[in-house]
């Protein structure tokens, strides 16, 4: 099992990773961040993506889909933003956020690696 810091460091080893965060979407606060910089404020991204997650969860409830969100992908011109909702004891209400450089990233591999990081993460 890995702690938050170790998991976020592992996320930055994913090809094309620009930054990663563990976010509490009940509060919108980042519990941990790594990477980012001037062009990618991870705390602001955490708060903004919280709104995305809340909206999608609400919409699914209104539609009565009875399913769970695995991940949410936002595709920009130069980046992918991947949001993976965490499941399991102590993980509800949390998501992993990963920003990737579109030219260097392999999206399928990034999703696979993020799923593995989720499984190993102990909060």
Short mmCIF file of N, CA, C and O in Angstrom, two decimals:
data_model
loop_
_atom_site.label_atom_id
_atom_site.label_comp_id
_atom_site.label_asym_id
_atom_site.label_seq_id
_atom_site.Cartn_x
_atom_site.Cartn_y
_atom_site.Cartn_z
N UNK A 1 0.83 -1.18 0.00
CA UNK A 1 0.00 0.00 0.00
C UNK A 1 0.88 1.25 0.00
O UNK A 1 1.92 1.27 0.64
N UNK A 2 0.43 2.26 -0.72
CA UNK A 2 1.21 3.48 -0.85
C UNK A 2 0.45 4.65 -0.22
O UNK A 2 -0.77 4.70 -0.27
N UNK A 3 1.20 5.60 0.33
CA UNK A 3 0.56 6.79 0.87
C UNK A 3 0.35 7.82 -0.24
O UNK A 3 0.73 7.59 -1.40
N UNK A 4 -0.25 8.94 0.10
CA UNK A 4 -0.57 9.97 -0.89
C UNK A 4 0.66 10.45 -1.64
O UNK A 4 0.66 10.52 -2.88
N UNK A 5 1.71 10.79 -0.91
CA UNK A 5 2.92 11.32 -1.54
C UNK A 5 3.52 10.32 -2.53
O UNK A 5 3.87 10.68 -3.66
N UNK A 6 3.63 9.08 -2.12
CA UNK A 6 4.19 8.04 -2.98
C UNK A 6 3.33 7.84 -4.22
O UNK A 6 3.83 7.72 -5.34
N UNK A 7 2.01 7.83 -4.04
CA UNK A 7 1.10 7.64 -5.16
C UNK A 7 1.18 8.79 -6.16
O UNK A 7 1.19 8.57 -7.37
N UNK A 8 1.26 10.01 -5.66
CA UNK A 8 1.37 11.16 -6.56
C UNK A 8 2.71 11.15 -7.30
O UNK A 8 2.75 11.47 -8.49
N UNK A 9 3.77 10.76 -6.61
CA UNK A 9 5.08 10.65 -7.29
C UNK A 9 5.01 9.61 -8.39
O UNK A 9 5.56 9.81 -9.47
N UNK A 10 4.33 8.50 -8.12
CA UNK A 10 4.17 7.46 -9.14
C UNK A 10 3.37 7.98 -10.33
O UNK A 10 3.66 7.67 -11.47
N UNK A 11 2.37 8.80 -10.06
CA UNK A 11 1.56 9.37 -11.14
C UNK A 11 2.40 10.24 -12.07
O UNK A 11 2.17 10.28 -13.28
N UNK A 12 3.40 10.92 -11.52
CA UNK A 12 4.23 11.78 -12.36
C UNK A 12 5.19 10.99 -13.24
O UNK A 12 5.80 11.56 -14.14
N UNK A 13 5.31 9.68 -13.00
CA UNK A 13 6.16 8.86 -13.87
C UNK A 13 5.41 8.40 -15.12
O UNK A 13 6.01 7.82 -16.02
N UNK A 14 4.11 8.65 -15.16
CA UNK A 14 3.31 8.30 -16.33
C UNK A 14 3.76 9.19 -17.49
O UNK A 14 3.92 10.41 -17.31
N UNK A 15 4.00 8.59 -18.65
CA UNK A 15 4.46 9.36 -19.82
C UNK A 15 3.56 10.56 -20.07
O UNK A 15 2.35 10.42 -20.18
N UNK A 16 4.18 11.74 -20.16
CA UNK A 16 3.45 12.95 -20.48
C UNK A 16 2.87 13.68 -19.28
O UNK A 16 2.25 14.73 -19.43
N UNK A 17 3.05 13.15 -18.07
CA UNK A 17 2.47 13.75 -16.87
C UNK A 17 2.99 15.17 -16.65
O UNK A 17 4.20 15.41 -16.70
N UNK A 18 2.08 16.09 -16.42
CA UNK A 18 2.42 17.48 -16.12
C UNK A 18 2.21 17.78 -14.63
O UNK A 18 2.86 18.66 -14.08
N UNK A 19 1.29 17.08 -14.02
CA UNK A 19 1.00 17.27 -12.61
C UNK A 19 -0.11 16.36 -12.17
O UNK A 19 -0.88 15.85 -13.00
N UNK A 20 -0.19 16.14 -10.87
CA UNK A 20 -1.21 15.25 -10.32
C UNK A 20 -1.65 15.78 -8.96
O UNK A 20 -0.91 16.49 -8.28
N UNK A 21 -2.88 15.41 -8.59
CA UNK A 21 -3.41 15.81 -7.29
C UNK A 21 -4.37 14.75 -6.77
O UNK A 21 -5.01 14.04 -7.55
N UNK A 22 -4.45 14.66 -5.46
CA UNK A 22 -5.48 13.87 -4.80
C UNK A 22 -6.44 14.90 -4.23
O UNK A 22 -6.03 15.80 -3.49
N UNK A 23 -7.72 14.77 -4.59
CA UNK A 23 -8.69 15.83 -4.28
C UNK A 23 -9.89 15.27 -3.52
O UNK A 23 -10.40 14.20 -3.86
N UNK A 24 -10.34 16.02 -2.52
CA UNK A 24 -11.57 15.72 -1.79
C UNK A 24 -12.67 16.52 -2.48
O UNK A 24 -12.68 17.75 -2.40
N UNK A 25 -13.59 15.82 -3.17
CA UNK A 25 -14.60 16.58 -3.91
C UNK A 25 -15.80 16.99 -3.06
O UNK A 25 -16.69 17.67 -3.55
N UNK A 26 -15.79 16.67 -1.79
CA UNK A 26 -16.82 17.25 -0.92
C UNK A 26 -16.45 18.67 -0.54
O UNK A 26 -17.32 19.52 -0.38
N UNK A 27 -15.15 18.94 -0.43
CA UNK A 27 -14.68 20.28 -0.06
C UNK A 27 -14.04 21.03 -1.23
O UNK A 27 -13.93 22.25 -1.19
N UNK A 28 -13.56 20.30 -2.23
CA UNK A 28 -12.85 20.93 -3.34
C UNK A 28 -11.38 21.16 -3.05
O UNK A 28 -10.68 21.78 -3.84
N UNK A 29 -10.90 20.65 -1.94
CA UNK A 29 -9.52 20.88 -1.53
C UNK A 29 -8.61 19.77 -2.01
O UNK A 29 -8.97 18.59 -1.97
N UNK A 30 -7.41 20.15 -2.45
CA UNK A 30 -6.38 19.18 -2.81
C UNK A 30 -5.74 18.67 -1.52
O UNK A 30 -5.29 19.47 -0.69
N UNK A 31 -5.70 17.36 -1.35
CA UNK A 31 -5.06 16.76 -0.18
C UNK A 31 -3.57 16.59 -0.42
O UNK A 31 -2.80 16.38 0.52
N UNK A 32 -3.17 16.65 -1.69
CA UNK A 32 -1.77 16.56 -2.06
C UNK A 32 -1.63 16.89 -3.53
O UNK A 32 -2.55 16.62 -4.31
N UNK A 33 -0.52 17.52 -3.89
CA UNK A 33 -0.26 17.86 -5.30
C UNK A 33 1.21 17.61 -5.60
O UNK A 33 2.05 17.63 -4.69
N UNK A 34 1.48 17.42 -6.88
CA UNK A 34 2.86 17.30 -7.34
C UNK A 34 2.91 17.77 -8.79
O UNK A 34 2.01 17.49 -9.58
N UNK A 35 3.94 18.54 -9.12
CA UNK A 35 4.07 19.04 -10.49
C UNK A 35 3.27 20.32 -10.67
O UNK A 35 3.09 21.09 -9.74
N UNK A 36 2.80 20.51 -11.88
CA UNK A 36 2.05 21.73 -12.18
C UNK A 36 3.00 22.85 -12.52
O UNK A 36 3.88 22.69 -13.35
N UNK A 37 2.84 23.98 -11.87
CA UNK A 37 3.70 25.13 -12.12
C UNK A 37 2.88 26.34 -12.54
O UNK A 37 1.67 26.41 -12.29
N UNK A 38 3.55 27.30 -13.17
CA UNK A 38 2.89 28.54 -13.60
C UNK A 38 1.69 28.29 -14.50
O UNK A 38 0.67 28.94 -14.38
N UNK A 39 1.86 27.37 -15.43
CA UNK A 39 0.82 27.13 -16.42
C UNK A 39 -0.28 26.18 -15.92
O UNK A 39 -1.32 26.05 -16.56
N UNK A 40 -0.05 25.51 -14.80
CA UNK A 40 -1.03 24.56 -14.28
C UNK A 40 -1.08 24.67 -12.76
O UNK A 40 -0.29 24.05 -12.06
N UNK A 41 -2.01 25.49 -12.27
CA UNK A 41 -2.22 25.65 -10.83
C UNK A 41 -3.08 24.48 -10.36
O UNK A 41 -4.29 24.44 -10.61
N UNK A 42 -2.46 23.52 -9.70
CA UNK A 42 -3.16 22.30 -9.31
C UNK A 42 -4.23 22.53 -8.25
O UNK A 42 -5.23 21.82 -8.23
N UNK A 43 -4.04 23.52 -7.39
CA UNK A 43 -5.08 23.81 -6.40
C UNK A 43 -6.33 24.39 -7.07
O UNK A 43 -7.45 24.03 -6.71
N UNK A 44 -6.13 25.23 -8.05
CA UNK A 44 -7.26 25.78 -8.80
C UNK A 44 -7.92 24.67 -9.63
O UNK A 44 -9.15 24.59 -9.71
N UNK A 45 -7.11 23.81 -10.23
CA UNK A 45 -7.64 22.69 -11.01
C UNK A 45 -8.45 21.76 -10.11
O UNK A 45 -9.51 21.26 -10.52
N UNK A 46 -7.98 21.54 -8.89
CA UNK A 46 -8.70 20.68 -7.94
C UNK A 46 -10.09 21.24 -7.67
O UNK A 46 -11.09 20.53 -7.73
N UNK A 47 -10.14 22.53 -7.39
CA UNK A 47 -11.43 23.17 -7.10
C UNK A 47 -12.35 23.15 -8.32
O UNK A 47 -13.54 22.81 -8.21
N UNK A 48 -11.81 23.47 -9.48
CA UNK A 48 -12.63 23.49 -10.69
C UNK A 48 -13.13 22.12 -11.10
O UNK A 48 -14.29 21.95 -11.49
N UNK A 49 -12.27 21.12 -10.98
CA UNK A 49 -12.68 19.77 -11.36
C UNK A 49 -13.64 19.15 -10.35
O UNK A 49 -14.39 18.23 -10.67
N UNK A 50 -13.64 19.68 -9.13
CA UNK A 50 -14.64 19.27 -8.15
C UNK A 50 -16.03 19.58 -8.68
O UNK A 50 -16.96 18.77 -8.55
N UNK A 51 -16.18 20.76 -9.29
CA UNK A 51 -17.48 21.13 -9.88
C UNK A 51 -17.89 20.17 -10.98
O UNK A 51 -19.05 19.81 -11.11
N UNK A 52 -16.92 19.74 -11.79
CA UNK A 52 -17.18 18.78 -12.86
C UNK A 52 -17.68 17.47 -12.28
O UNK A 52 -18.68 16.91 -12.74
N UNK A 53 -17.00 16.96 -11.27
CA UNK A 53 -17.38 15.69 -10.64
C UNK A 53 -18.76 15.79 -10.01
O UNK A 53 -19.62 14.92 -10.23
N UNK A 54 -18.99 16.85 -9.25
CA UNK A 54 -20.29 17.02 -8.61
C UNK A 54 -21.42 17.07 -9.64
O UNK A 54 -22.48 16.46 -9.44
N UNK A 55 -21.20 17.80 -10.73
CA UNK A 55 -22.22 17.92 -11.77
C UNK A 55 -22.52 16.56 -12.41
O UNK A 55 -23.68 16.21 -12.64
N UNK A 56 -21.50 15.79 -12.67
CA UNK A 56 -21.70 14.48 -13.29
C UNK A 56 -22.40 13.51 -12.35
O UNK A 56 -23.29 12.77 -12.77
N UNK A 57 -22.01 13.52 -11.09
CA UNK A 57 -22.66 12.66 -10.09
C UNK A 57 -24.14 13.03 -9.98
O UNK A 57 -25.01 12.16 -9.98
N UNK A 58 -24.44 14.32 -9.90
CA UNK A 58 -25.82 14.80 -9.82
C UNK A 58 -26.63 14.38 -11.04
O UNK A 58 -27.75 13.91 -10.94
N UNK A 59 -26.03 14.53 -12.21
CA UNK A 59 -26.71 14.19 -13.46
C UNK A 59 -27.02 12.69 -13.52
O UNK A 59 -28.12 12.30 -13.91
N UNK A 60 -26.06 11.88 -13.11
CA UNK A 60 -26.29 10.43 -13.11
C UNK A 60 -27.41 10.05 -12.15
O UNK A 60 -28.22 9.18 -12.46
N UNK A 61 -27.47 10.73 -11.01
CA UNK A 61 -28.55 10.47 -10.05
C UNK A 61 -29.90 10.86 -10.64
O UNK A 61 -30.88 10.12 -10.52
N UNK A 62 -29.96 12.03 -11.29
CA UNK A 62 -31.22 12.48 -11.89
C UNK A 62 -31.68 11.54 -13.00
O UNK A 62 -32.88 11.33 -13.18
N UNK A 63 -30.73 10.99 -13.73
CA UNK A 63 -31.07 10.05 -14.81
C UNK A 63 -31.38 8.65 -14.29
O UNK A 63 -31.87 7.81 -15.04
N UNK A 64 -31.07 8.41 -13.03
CA UNK A 64 -31.31 7.10 -12.44
C UNK A 64 -30.49 6.00 -13.08
O UNK A 64 -30.96 4.88 -13.24
N UNK A 65 -29.25 6.32 -13.45
CA UNK A 65 -28.41 5.35 -14.15
C UNK A 65 -27.98 4.17 -13.28
O UNK A 65 -27.70 3.10 -13.79
N UNK A 66 -27.90 4.36 -11.97
CA UNK A 66 -27.50 3.27 -11.09
C UNK A 66 -26.15 2.69 -11.43
O UNK A 66 -25.94 1.49 -11.35
N UNK A 67 -25.22 3.52 -11.81
CA UNK A 67 -23.88 3.09 -12.19
C UNK A 67 -22.87 3.99 -11.48
O UNK A 67 -23.25 4.96 -10.83
N UNK A 68 -21.60 3.68 -11.62
CA UNK A 68 -20.55 4.46 -10.99
C UNK A 68 -19.62 5.05 -12.04
O UNK A 68 -19.39 4.43 -13.08
N UNK A 69 -19.08 6.21 -11.75
CA UNK A 69 -18.11 6.84 -12.64
C UNK A 69 -16.76 6.18 -12.41
O UNK A 69 -16.29 6.09 -11.27
N UNK A 70 -16.14 5.74 -13.48
CA UNK A 70 -14.78 5.20 -13.39
C UNK A 70 -13.80 6.35 -13.52
O UNK A 70 -12.98 6.60 -12.65
N UNK A 71 -13.89 7.04 -14.64
CA UNK A 71 -13.07 8.23 -14.81
C UNK A 71 -13.75 9.21 -15.76
O UNK A 71 -14.70 8.86 -16.46
N UNK A 72 -13.26 10.43 -15.75
CA UNK A 72 -13.76 11.50 -16.61
C UNK A 72 -12.57 12.03 -17.37
O UNK A 72 -11.53 12.34 -16.77
N UNK A 73 -12.71 12.16 -18.68
CA UNK A 73 -11.63 12.68 -19.52
C UNK A 73 -12.04 14.02 -20.10
O UNK A 73 -13.13 14.15 -20.67
N UNK A 74 -11.16 15.00 -19.95
CA UNK A 74 -11.34 16.30 -20.59
C UNK A 74 -10.19 16.46 -21.56
O UNK A 74 -9.02 16.42 -21.16
N UNK A 75 -10.52 16.62 -22.82
CA UNK A 75 -9.51 16.74 -23.86
C UNK A 75 -9.39 18.21 -24.28
O UNK A 75 -10.36 18.82 -24.72
N UNK A 76 -8.20 18.76 -24.13
CA UNK A 76 -7.89 20.12 -24.56
C UNK A 76 -7.05 20.04 -25.82
O UNK A 76 -6.68 18.95 -26.27
N UNK A 77 -6.71 21.18 -26.36
CA UNK A 77 -5.88 21.20 -27.56
C UNK A 77 -4.52 20.57 -27.37
O UNK A 77 -4.03 19.84 -28.23
N UNK A 78 -3.88 20.83 -26.21
CA UNK A 78 -2.54 20.32 -25.95
C UNK A 78 -2.45 19.39 -24.75
O UNK A 78 -1.37 18.90 -24.44
N UNK A 79 -3.56 19.19 -24.07
CA UNK A 79 -3.50 18.39 -22.84
C UNK A 79 -4.71 17.46 -22.71
O UNK A 79 -5.76 17.72 -23.28
N UNK A 80 -4.50 16.42 -21.92
CA UNK A 80 -5.59 15.58 -21.42
C UNK A 80 -5.66 15.85 -19.92
O UNK A 80 -4.63 15.96 -19.26
N UNK A 81 -6.87 15.95 -19.41
CA UNK A 81 -7.07 16.03 -17.97
C UNK A 81 -7.91 14.82 -17.59
O UNK A 81 -9.03 14.67 -18.07
N UNK A 82 -7.36 13.97 -16.76
CA UNK A 82 -7.99 12.71 -16.38
C UNK A 82 -8.36 12.77 -14.91
O UNK A 82 -7.53 13.09 -14.05
N UNK A 83 -9.63 12.48 -14.63
CA UNK A 83 -10.16 12.49 -13.27
C UNK A 83 -10.62 11.07 -12.97
O UNK A 83 -11.49 10.54 -13.65
N UNK A 84 -10.04 10.46 -11.95
CA UNK A 84 -10.41 9.09 -11.58
C UNK A 84 -10.99 9.08 -10.18
O UNK A 84 -10.30 9.39 -9.20
N UNK A 85 -12.28 8.78 -10.07
CA UNK A 85 -12.94 8.71 -8.78
C UNK A 85 -12.49 7.46 -8.05
O UNK A 85 -12.42 6.39 -8.64
N UNK A 86 -12.17 7.62 -6.77
CA UNK A 86 -11.64 6.52 -5.99
C UNK A 86 -12.77 5.76 -5.29
O UNK A 86 -13.77 6.34 -4.90
N UNK A 87 -12.57 4.48 -5.16
CA UNK A 87 -13.55 3.63 -4.51
C UNK A 87 -12.84 2.79 -3.45
O UNK A 87 -11.68 2.49 -3.56
N UNK A 88 -13.58 2.43 -2.44
CA UNK A 88 -13.01 1.60 -1.38
C UNK A 88 -13.03 2.31 -0.05
O UNK A 88 -13.34 3.50 0.05
N UNK A 89 -12.69 1.57 0.98
CA UNK A 89 -12.73 2.09 2.33
C UNK A 89 -11.83 3.31 2.50
O UNK A 89 -10.65 3.28 2.17
N UNK A 90 -12.41 4.39 2.97
CA UNK A 90 -11.68 5.63 3.21
C UNK A 90 -11.40 6.45 1.96
O UNK A 90 -10.78 7.49 2.03
N UNK A 91 -11.86 5.98 0.81
CA UNK A 91 -11.56 6.66 -0.45
C UNK A 91 -12.76 7.37 -1.06
O UNK A 91 -12.60 8.14 -2.01
N UNK A 92 -13.97 7.10 -0.54
CA UNK A 92 -15.16 7.73 -1.11
C UNK A 92 -15.07 9.25 -0.94
O UNK A 92 -14.64 9.74 0.09
N UNK A 93 -15.48 9.97 -1.97
CA UNK A 93 -15.40 11.42 -1.94
C UNK A 93 -14.07 11.95 -2.41
O UNK A 93 -13.82 13.15 -2.34
N UNK A 94 -13.20 11.07 -2.91
CA UNK A 94 -11.88 11.49 -3.39
C UNK A 94 -11.71 11.16 -4.86
O UNK A 94 -12.32 10.23 -5.37
N UNK A 95 -10.87 11.96 -5.54
CA UNK A 95 -10.48 11.60 -6.89
C UNK A 95 -9.02 11.94 -7.13
O UNK A 95 -8.45 12.82 -6.49
N UNK A 96 -8.43 11.16 -8.03
CA UNK A 96 -7.09 11.46 -8.53
C UNK A 96 -7.24 12.29 -9.79
O UNK A 96 -8.08 11.98 -10.64
N UNK A 97 -6.46 13.34 -9.87
CA UNK A 97 -6.47 14.22 -11.05
C UNK A 97 -5.09 14.15 -11.67
O UNK A 97 -4.08 14.28 -10.98
N UNK A 98 -5.06 13.94 -12.98
CA UNK A 98 -3.79 13.85 -13.70
C UNK A 98 -3.87 14.69 -14.97
O UNK A 98 -4.79 14.52 -15.77
N UNK A 99 -2.94 15.61 -15.12
CA UNK A 99 -2.84 16.41 -16.33
C UNK A 99 -1.69 15.86 -17.16
O UNK A 99 -0.60 15.60 -16.65
N UNK A 100 -1.97 15.66 -18.46
CA UNK A 100 -0.99 15.06 -19.36
C UNK A 100 -0.75 15.93 -20.58
O UNK A 100 -1.68 16.56 -21.10
N UNK A 101 0.49 15.92 -21.06
CA UNK A 101 0.83 16.55 -22.34
C UNK A 101 0.33 15.61 -23.43
O UNK A 101 0.75 14.45 -23.50
N UNK A 102 -0.54 16.11 -24.27
CA UNK A 102 -1.20 15.27 -25.28
C UNK A 102 -0.21 14.64 -26.27
O UNK A 102 -0.41 13.51 -26.71
N UNK A 103 0.86 15.35 -26.59
CA UNK A 103 1.83 14.83 -27.57
C UNK A 103 2.68 13.69 -27.02
O UNK A 103 3.17 12.87 -27.77
N UNK A 104 2.87 13.67 -25.70
CA UNK A 104 3.75 12.66 -25.10
C UNK A 104 3.01 11.54 -24.40
O UNK A 104 3.61 10.53 -24.03
N UNK A 105 1.71 11.69 -24.21
CA UNK A 105 0.95 10.73 -23.41
C UNK A 105 0.32 9.63 -24.26
O UNK A 105 -0.04 9.85 -25.41
N UNK A 106 0.20 8.48 -23.66
CA UNK A 106 -0.57 7.38 -24.21
C UNK A 106 -1.78 7.26 -23.28
O UNK A 106 -1.66 6.79 -22.15
N UNK A 107 -2.93 7.71 -23.75
CA UNK A 107 -4.10 7.82 -22.90
C UNK A 107 -4.53 6.48 -22.31
O UNK A 107 -4.83 6.38 -21.12
N UNK A 108 -4.54 5.44 -23.10
CA UNK A 108 -4.93 4.11 -22.60
C UNK A 108 -3.98 3.65 -21.50
O UNK A 108 -4.41 3.13 -20.47
N UNK A 109 -2.70 3.85 -21.70
CA UNK A 109 -1.71 3.44 -20.70
C UNK A 109 -1.85 4.30 -19.44
O UNK A 109 -1.74 3.79 -18.31
N UNK A 110 -2.09 5.59 -19.60
CA UNK A 110 -2.26 6.47 -18.45
C UNK A 110 -3.46 6.04 -17.61
O UNK A 110 -3.37 6.00 -16.37
N UNK A 111 -4.56 5.70 -18.25
CA UNK A 111 -5.75 5.23 -17.52
C UNK A 111 -5.42 3.94 -16.77
O UNK A 111 -5.81 3.77 -15.62
N UNK A 112 -4.71 3.04 -17.42
CA UNK A 112 -4.33 1.77 -16.80
C UNK A 112 -3.44 2.02 -15.58
O UNK A 112 -3.64 1.43 -14.51
N UNK A 113 -2.45 2.87 -15.72
CA UNK A 113 -1.53 3.15 -14.62
C UNK A 113 -2.22 3.87 -13.47
O UNK A 113 -1.95 3.59 -12.30
N UNK A 114 -3.13 4.78 -13.79
CA UNK A 114 -3.86 5.49 -12.74
C UNK A 114 -4.76 4.54 -11.95
O UNK A 114 -4.89 4.66 -10.73
N UNK A 115 -5.33 3.56 -12.64
CA UNK A 115 -6.14 2.54 -11.97
C UNK A 115 -5.28 1.74 -10.99
O UNK A 115 -5.71 1.44 -9.87
N UNK A 116 -4.07 1.41 -11.38
CA UNK A 116 -3.15 0.68 -10.51
C UNK A 116 -2.75 1.53 -9.30
O UNK A 116 -2.70 1.04 -8.17
N UNK A 117 -2.49 2.80 -9.54
CA UNK A 117 -2.13 3.71 -8.45
C UNK A 117 -3.29 3.79 -7.46
O UNK A 117 -3.08 3.76 -6.24
N UNK A 118 -4.52 3.88 -7.96
CA UNK A 118 -5.70 3.90 -7.09
C UNK A 118 -5.75 2.65 -6.21
O UNK A 118 -6.01 2.73 -5.00
N UNK A 119 -5.52 1.49 -6.81
CA UNK A 119 -5.60 0.23 -6.07
C UNK A 119 -4.56 0.16 -4.94
O UNK A 119 -4.83 -0.41 -3.89
N UNK A 120 -3.41 0.77 -5.16
CA UNK A 120 -2.32 0.71 -4.18
C UNK A 120 -2.40 1.82 -3.13
O UNK A 120 -1.73 1.75 -2.11
N UNK A 121 -3.22 2.85 -3.39
CA UNK A 121 -3.28 4.02 -2.53
C UNK A 121 -3.99 3.71 -1.20
O UNK A 121 -5.07 3.14 -1.21
N UNK A 122 -3.36 4.08 -0.12
CA UNK A 122 -3.97 3.97 1.20
C UNK A 122 -4.11 5.37 1.77
O UNK A 122 -3.11 6.07 1.92
N UNK A 123 -5.35 5.77 2.04
CA UNK A 123 -5.60 7.13 2.53
C UNK A 123 -5.76 7.11 4.03
O UNK A 123 -6.39 6.27 4.59
#
